[in-house]
Amino acid sequence: MTSEEPLLHERQDAGTLVKSALVVGAFSGGTGLFFGSAIGIVRSSHPVIFALATAGQWFALGTTFWGSRAVIFDAWDVDRMSTRQTIYASSLAGGISGGTVAALIRGRSNIIPGMLVFSLFGCLGQLSYNTVRSSREAARLNSDQLPAPSLLQRLASRKWIPMKSLSDEEYESMLQEKLVKVEAEMAILDEDIAALKAMEKLNISEHQRKETS
């Protein structure tokens, strides 16, 4: 194969896809069991049955959604997908899972509403994930561009260290403040010296006047 030929996408094996879908389904089922128990105690006369039914629905939704999403991502080559394509894929997976579970549990009349609702959930979920991921990558790039602080700077940033790490601007500002204070003190000294000289001249003139008198 020459260097100009595109590299073939290595697909995941079915066992890995099924395992990941079951893990997500188990987590979803556990979450559904928790919320189903809380809601069943308040609203249902049979809270245990209500909780188990809710857990089963959430397990089915989580498993079918993640399985469909994984298959679509693998088919479209996740490494080359744009953020918009990931949203399309998650929306499609949400529609598949919502329509499938609605058909199995609530009947054919609920297929389209289930597809629409869970397509929206998949779209919003992927959009939120992409936003958070982009923010983290931007923060990581900014942190990589900044120079790493030295050992002394890291120590000086600690609250229990009686020192502070100063930047060049802070150091220059501190020197300017000290220079202004020194100039003010020198002006006060000049005034005191001038006052002492004036008093000395006055004393000399009075002494000479007394001698002449």
mmCIF file of C-alpha atoms in Angstrom:
data_model
loop_
_atom_site.group_PDB
_atom_site.id
_atom_site.type_symbol
_atom_site.label_atom_id
_atom_site.label_comp_id
_atom_site.label_asym_id
_atom_site.label_seq_id
_atom_site.Cartn_x
_atom_site.Cartn_y
_atom_site.Cartn_z
ATOM 1 C CA MET A 1 0.000 0.000 0.000
ATOM 2 C CA THR A 2 1.453 3.391 -0.957
ATOM 3 C CA SER A 3 1.586 6.416 1.369
ATOM 4 C CA GLU A 4 -1.124 8.148 -0.700
ATOM 5 C CA GLU A 5 -3.736 5.466 0.015
ATOM 6 C CA PRO A 6 -6.076 6.254 2.969
ATOM 7 C CA LEU A 7 -5.592 4.197 6.106
ATOM 8 C CA LEU A 8 -8.411 1.759 6.841
ATOM 9 C CA HIS A 9 -10.429 2.478 9.968
ATOM 10 C CA GLU A 10 -9.966 -0.245 12.562
ATOM 11 C CA ARG A 11 -13.427 -1.148 13.817
ATOM 12 C CA GLN A 12 -14.147 -2.224 17.353
ATOM 13 C CA ASP A 13 -15.166 -5.809 17.945
ATOM 14 C CA ALA A 14 -18.767 -6.598 18.804
ATOM 15 C CA GLY A 15 -17.863 -7.815 22.291
ATOM 16 C CA THR A 16 -16.411 -4.447 23.255
ATOM 17 C CA LEU A 17 -19.465 -2.586 21.932
ATOM 18 C CA VAL A 18 -21.876 -4.879 23.772
ATOM 19 C CA LYS A 19 -19.902 -4.673 26.999
ATOM 20 C CA SER A 20 -19.816 -0.873 26.974
ATOM 21 C CA ALA A 21 -23.547 -0.746 26.202
ATOM 22 C CA LEU A 22 -24.343 -3.088 29.088
ATOM 23 C CA VAL A 23 -22.190 -1.049 31.485
ATOM 24 C CA VAL A 24 -24.024 2.144 30.568
ATOM 25 C CA GLY A 25 -27.327 0.280 30.734
ATOM 26 C CA ALA A 26 -26.524 -1.026 34.223
ATOM 27 C CA PHE A 27 -25.652 2.471 35.411
ATOM 28 C CA SER A 28 -28.854 3.830 33.866
ATOM 29 C CA GLY A 29 -30.874 1.022 35.431
ATOM 30 C CA GLY A 30 -29.410 1.735 38.855
ATOM 31 C CA THR A 31 -30.255 5.409 38.498
ATOM 32 C CA GLY A 32 -33.769 4.499 37.370
ATOM 33 C CA LEU A 33 -34.177 2.190 40.363
ATOM 34 C CA PHE A 34 -33.207 4.992 42.728
ATOM 35 C CA PHE A 35 -35.550 7.575 41.249
ATOM 36 C CA GLY A 36 -38.270 4.982 40.676
ATOM 37 C CA SER A 37 -38.166 4.020 44.349
ATOM 38 C CA ALA A 38 -38.449 7.646 45.443
ATOM 39 C CA ILE A 39 -41.305 8.421 43.056
ATOM 40 C CA GLY A 40 -43.041 5.072 43.663
ATOM 41 C CA ILE A 41 -43.235 5.683 47.409
ATOM 42 C CA VAL A 42 -45.032 8.972 46.793
ATOM 43 C CA ARG A 43 -47.228 8.179 43.780
ATOM 44 C CA SER A 44 -47.736 4.409 43.539
ATOM 45 C CA SER A 45 -49.520 1.901 45.722
ATOM 46 C CA HIS A 46 -46.900 -0.691 44.670
ATOM 47 C CA PRO A 47 -43.562 1.153 44.963
ATOM 48 C CA VAL A 48 -41.431 -1.963 44.494
ATOM 49 C CA ILE A 49 -43.075 -2.869 41.185
ATOM 50 C CA PHE A 50 -42.920 0.767 40.074
ATOM 51 C CA ALA A 51 -39.210 0.988 40.925
ATOM 52 C CA LEU A 52 -38.376 -2.253 39.091
ATOM 53 C CA ALA A 53 -40.371 -1.164 36.035
ATOM 54 C CA THR A 54 -38.590 2.195 35.987
ATOM 55 C CA ALA A 55 -35.214 0.510 36.349
ATOM 56 C CA GLY A 56 -36.033 -1.825 33.457
ATOM 57 C CA GLN A 57 -37.042 1.058 31.201
ATOM 58 C CA TRP A 58 -33.926 3.065 32.040
ATOM 59 C CA PHE A 59 -31.741 -0.007 31.514
ATOM 60 C CA ALA A 60 -33.280 -0.584 28.100
ATOM 61 C CA LEU A 61 -32.913 3.091 27.150
ATOM 62 C CA GLY A 62 -29.296 3.298 28.330
ATOM 63 C CA THR A 63 -28.277 0.056 26.654
ATOM 64 C CA THR A 64 -29.919 0.734 23.290
ATOM 65 C CA PHE A 65 -28.794 4.363 23.218
ATOM 66 C CA TRP A 66 -25.147 3.654 24.008
ATOM 67 C CA GLY A 67 -25.054 0.606 21.769
ATOM 68 C CA SER A 68 -26.548 2.505 18.826
ATOM 69 C CA ARG A 69 -24.275 5.467 19.452
ATOM 70 C CA ALA A 70 -21.192 3.265 19.635
ATOM 71 C CA VAL A 71 -22.091 1.509 16.388
ATOM 72 C CA ILE A 72 -22.693 4.821 14.585
ATOM 73 C CA PHE A 73 -19.492 6.361 15.930
ATOM 74 C CA ASP A 74 -17.534 3.294 14.906
ATOM 75 C CA ALA A 75 -19.067 3.273 11.429
ATOM 76 C CA TRP A 76 -18.425 6.982 10.862
ATOM 77 C CA ASP A 77 -14.865 6.792 12.266
ATOM 78 C CA VAL A 78 -15.004 8.739 15.526
ATOM 79 C CA ASP A 79 -11.444 10.062 15.062
ATOM 80 C CA ARG A 80 -12.488 11.951 11.927
ATOM 81 C CA MET A 81 -15.922 13.097 13.024
ATOM 82 C CA SER A 82 -16.633 16.794 13.484
ATOM 83 C CA THR A 83 -18.517 18.107 16.501
ATOM 84 C CA ARG A 84 -21.609 18.544 14.350
ATOM 85 C CA GLN A 85 -21.420 14.923 13.219
ATOM 86 C CA THR A 86 -21.206 13.735 16.832
ATOM 87 C CA ILE A 87 -24.406 15.656 17.561
ATOM 88 C CA TYR A 88 -26.086 14.049 14.536
ATOM 89 C CA ALA A 89 -24.931 10.613 15.656
ATOM 90 C CA SER A 90 -26.137 11.038 19.238
ATOM 91 C CA SER A 91 -29.474 12.413 18.032
ATOM 92 C CA LEU A 92 -29.894 9.416 15.739
ATOM 93 C CA ALA A 93 -28.966 7.015 18.540
ATOM 94 C CA GLY A 94 -31.445 8.717 20.846
ATOM 95 C CA GLY A 95 -34.173 8.343 18.249
ATOM 96 C CA ILE A 96 -33.382 4.655 17.779
ATOM 97 C CA SER A 97 -33.396 3.922 21.513
ATOM 98 C CA GLY A 98 -36.497 6.003 22.213
ATOM 99 C CA GLY A 99 -38.465 4.485 19.353
ATOM 100 C CA THR A 100 -37.389 0.918 20.187
ATOM 101 C CA VAL A 101 -38.212 1.127 23.891
ATOM 102 C CA ALA A 102 -41.486 2.930 23.200
ATOM 103 C CA ALA A 103 -42.520 0.229 20.734
ATOM 104 C CA LEU A 104 -41.686 -2.595 23.146
ATOM 105 C CA ILE A 105 -43.184 -1.076 26.289
ATOM 106 C CA ARG A 106 -45.876 1.408 25.277
ATOM 107 C CA GLY A 107 -46.952 0.248 21.815
ATOM 108 C CA ARG A 108 -46.554 1.380 18.237
ATOM 109 C CA SER A 109 -48.489 4.604 18.719
ATOM 110 C CA ASN A 110 -45.672 5.935 20.909
ATOM 111 C CA ILE A 111 -42.806 5.211 18.508
ATOM 112 C CA ILE A 112 -42.678 8.652 16.875
ATOM 113 C CA PRO A 113 -43.061 10.630 20.143
ATOM 114 C CA GLY A 114 -40.380 8.467 21.739
ATOM 115 C CA MET A 115 -38.037 8.985 18.802
ATOM 116 C CA LEU A 116 -38.528 12.763 18.862
ATOM 117 C CA VAL A 117 -38.104 13.139 22.624
ATOM 118 C CA PHE A 118 -34.997 10.992 22.935
ATOM 119 C CA SER A 119 -33.475 12.447 19.770
ATOM 120 C CA LEU A 120 -33.700 15.804 21.512
ATOM 121 C CA PHE A 121 -32.149 14.322 24.666
ATOM 122 C CA GLY A 122 -29.288 12.843 22.649
ATOM 123 C CA CYS A 123 -28.717 16.123 20.826
ATOM 124 C CA LEU A 124 -28.657 18.206 24.008
ATOM 125 C CA GLY A 125 -26.480 15.691 25.827
ATOM 126 C CA GLN A 126 -23.864 15.569 23.054
ATOM 127 C CA LEU A 127 -23.968 19.355 22.683
ATOM 128 C CA SER A 128 -23.301 19.788 26.397
ATOM 129 C CA TYR A 129 -20.468 17.253 26.274
ATOM 130 C CA ASN A 130 -18.869 19.000 23.277
ATOM 131 C CA THR A 131 -19.094 22.382 25.012
ATOM 132 C CA VAL A 132 -17.436 21.110 28.185
ATOM 133 C CA ARG A 133 -14.751 19.281 26.214
ATOM 134 C CA SER A 134 -13.956 22.373 24.112
ATOM 135 C CA SER A 135 -13.671 24.495 27.254
ATOM 136 C CA ARG A 136 -11.294 21.999 28.869
ATOM 137 C CA GLU A 137 -9.128 21.778 25.737
ATOM 138 C CA ALA A 138 -8.946 25.581 25.505
ATOM 139 C CA ALA A 139 -7.945 25.797 29.168
ATOM 140 C CA ARG A 140 -5.312 23.092 28.672
ATOM 141 C CA LEU A 141 -3.840 24.906 25.644
ATOM 142 C CA ASN A 142 -3.671 28.163 27.587
ATOM 143 C CA SER A 143 -1.952 26.440 30.492
ATOM 144 C CA ASP A 144 0.542 24.808 28.109
ATOM 145 C CA GLN A 145 1.429 28.180 26.579
ATOM 146 C CA LEU A 146 2.190 29.760 29.946
ATOM 147 C CA PRO A 147 5.704 29.146 31.329
ATOM 148 C CA ALA A 148 5.869 26.743 34.220
ATOM 149 C CA PRO A 149 6.550 28.498 37.545
ATOM 150 C CA SER A 150 9.884 27.882 39.177
ATOM 151 C CA LEU A 151 10.341 26.202 42.547
ATOM 152 C CA LEU A 152 10.839 29.544 44.306
ATOM 153 C CA GLN A 153 7.697 30.961 42.689
ATOM 154 C CA ARG A 154 5.654 27.944 43.759
ATOM 155 C CA LEU A 155 6.953 28.248 47.311
ATOM 156 C CA ALA A 156 6.304 31.991 47.396
ATOM 157 C CA SER A 157 2.696 31.414 46.320
ATOM 158 C CA ARG A 158 2.011 29.408 49.482
ATOM 159 C CA LYS A 159 0.105 31.253 52.193
ATOM 160 C CA TRP A 160 2.340 29.975 54.965
ATOM 161 C CA ILE A 161 5.510 31.332 53.328
ATOM 162 C CA PRO A 162 6.335 34.917 54.519
ATOM 163 C CA MET A 163 7.405 35.892 51.002
ATOM 164 C CA LYS A 164 5.663 36.843 47.791
ATOM 165 C CA SER A 165 6.663 36.219 44.206
ATOM 166 C CA LEU A 166 6.602 39.504 42.263
ATOM 167 C CA SER A 167 6.332 39.999 38.549
ATOM 168 C CA ASP A 168 8.465 42.594 36.737
ATOM 169 C CA GLU A 169 5.566 45.070 36.710
ATOM 170 C CA GLU A 170 4.889 44.587 40.434
ATOM 171 C CA TYR A 171 8.584 44.975 41.250
ATOM 172 C CA GLU A 172 8.834 48.168 39.170
ATOM 173 C CA SER A 173 5.710 49.578 40.845
ATOM 174 C CA MET A 174 7.157 48.800 44.278
ATOM 175 C CA LEU A 175 10.429 50.586 43.392
ATOM 176 C CA GLN A 176 8.474 53.606 42.131
ATOM 177 C CA GLU A 177 6.564 53.810 45.410
ATOM 178 C CA LYS A 178 9.786 53.619 47.424
ATOM 179 C CA LEU A 179 11.380 56.296 45.197
ATOM 180 C CA VAL A 180 8.430 58.625 45.783
ATOM 181 C CA LYS A 181 8.721 58.085 49.554
ATOM 182 C CA VAL A 182 12.466 58.808 49.469
ATOM 183 C CA GLU A 183 11.933 61.984 47.433
ATOM 184 C CA ALA A 184 9.252 63.137 49.888
ATOM 185 C CA GLU A 185 11.551 62.506 52.849
ATOM 186 C CA MET A 186 14.372 64.364 51.108
ATOM 187 C CA ALA A 187 12.070 67.345 50.491
ATOM 188 C CA ILE A 188 11.106 67.392 54.174
ATOM 189 C CA LEU A 189 14.816 67.277 55.150
ATOM 190 C CA ASP A 190 15.562 70.181 52.797
ATOM 191 C CA GLU A 191 12.801 72.211 54.402
ATOM 192 C CA ASP A 192 14.114 71.404 57.896
ATOM 193 C CA ILE A 193 17.641 72.375 56.888
ATOM 194 C CA ALA A 194 16.417 75.636 55.374
ATOM 195 C CA ALA A 195 14.464 76.396 58.562
ATOM 196 C CA LEU A 196 17.528 75.670 60.741
ATOM 197 C CA LYS A 197 19.694 77.948 58.596
ATOM 198 C CA ALA A 198 17.127 80.722 58.851
ATOM 199 C CA MET A 199 16.983 80.369 62.631
ATOM 200 C CA GLU A 200 20.790 80.350 62.797
ATOM 201 C CA LYS A 201 20.995 83.583 60.799
ATOM 202 C CA LEU A 202 18.344 85.140 63.038
ATOM 203 C CA ASN A 203 20.254 84.150 66.168
ATOM 204 C CA ILE A 204 23.509 85.555 64.772
ATOM 205 C CA SER A 205 21.884 88.846 63.840
ATOM 206 C CA GLU A 206 20.327 89.193 67.315
ATOM 207 C CA HIS A 207 23.652 88.382 68.968
ATOM 208 C CA GLN A 208 25.438 91.034 66.903
ATOM 209 C CA ARG A 209 22.746 93.599 67.756
ATOM 210 C CA LYS A 210 23.166 92.945 71.460
ATOM 211 C CA GLU A 211 26.957 93.383 71.193
ATOM 212 C CA THR A 212 26.659 96.709 69.398
ATOM 213 C CA SER A 213 24.152 97.981 71.910
#
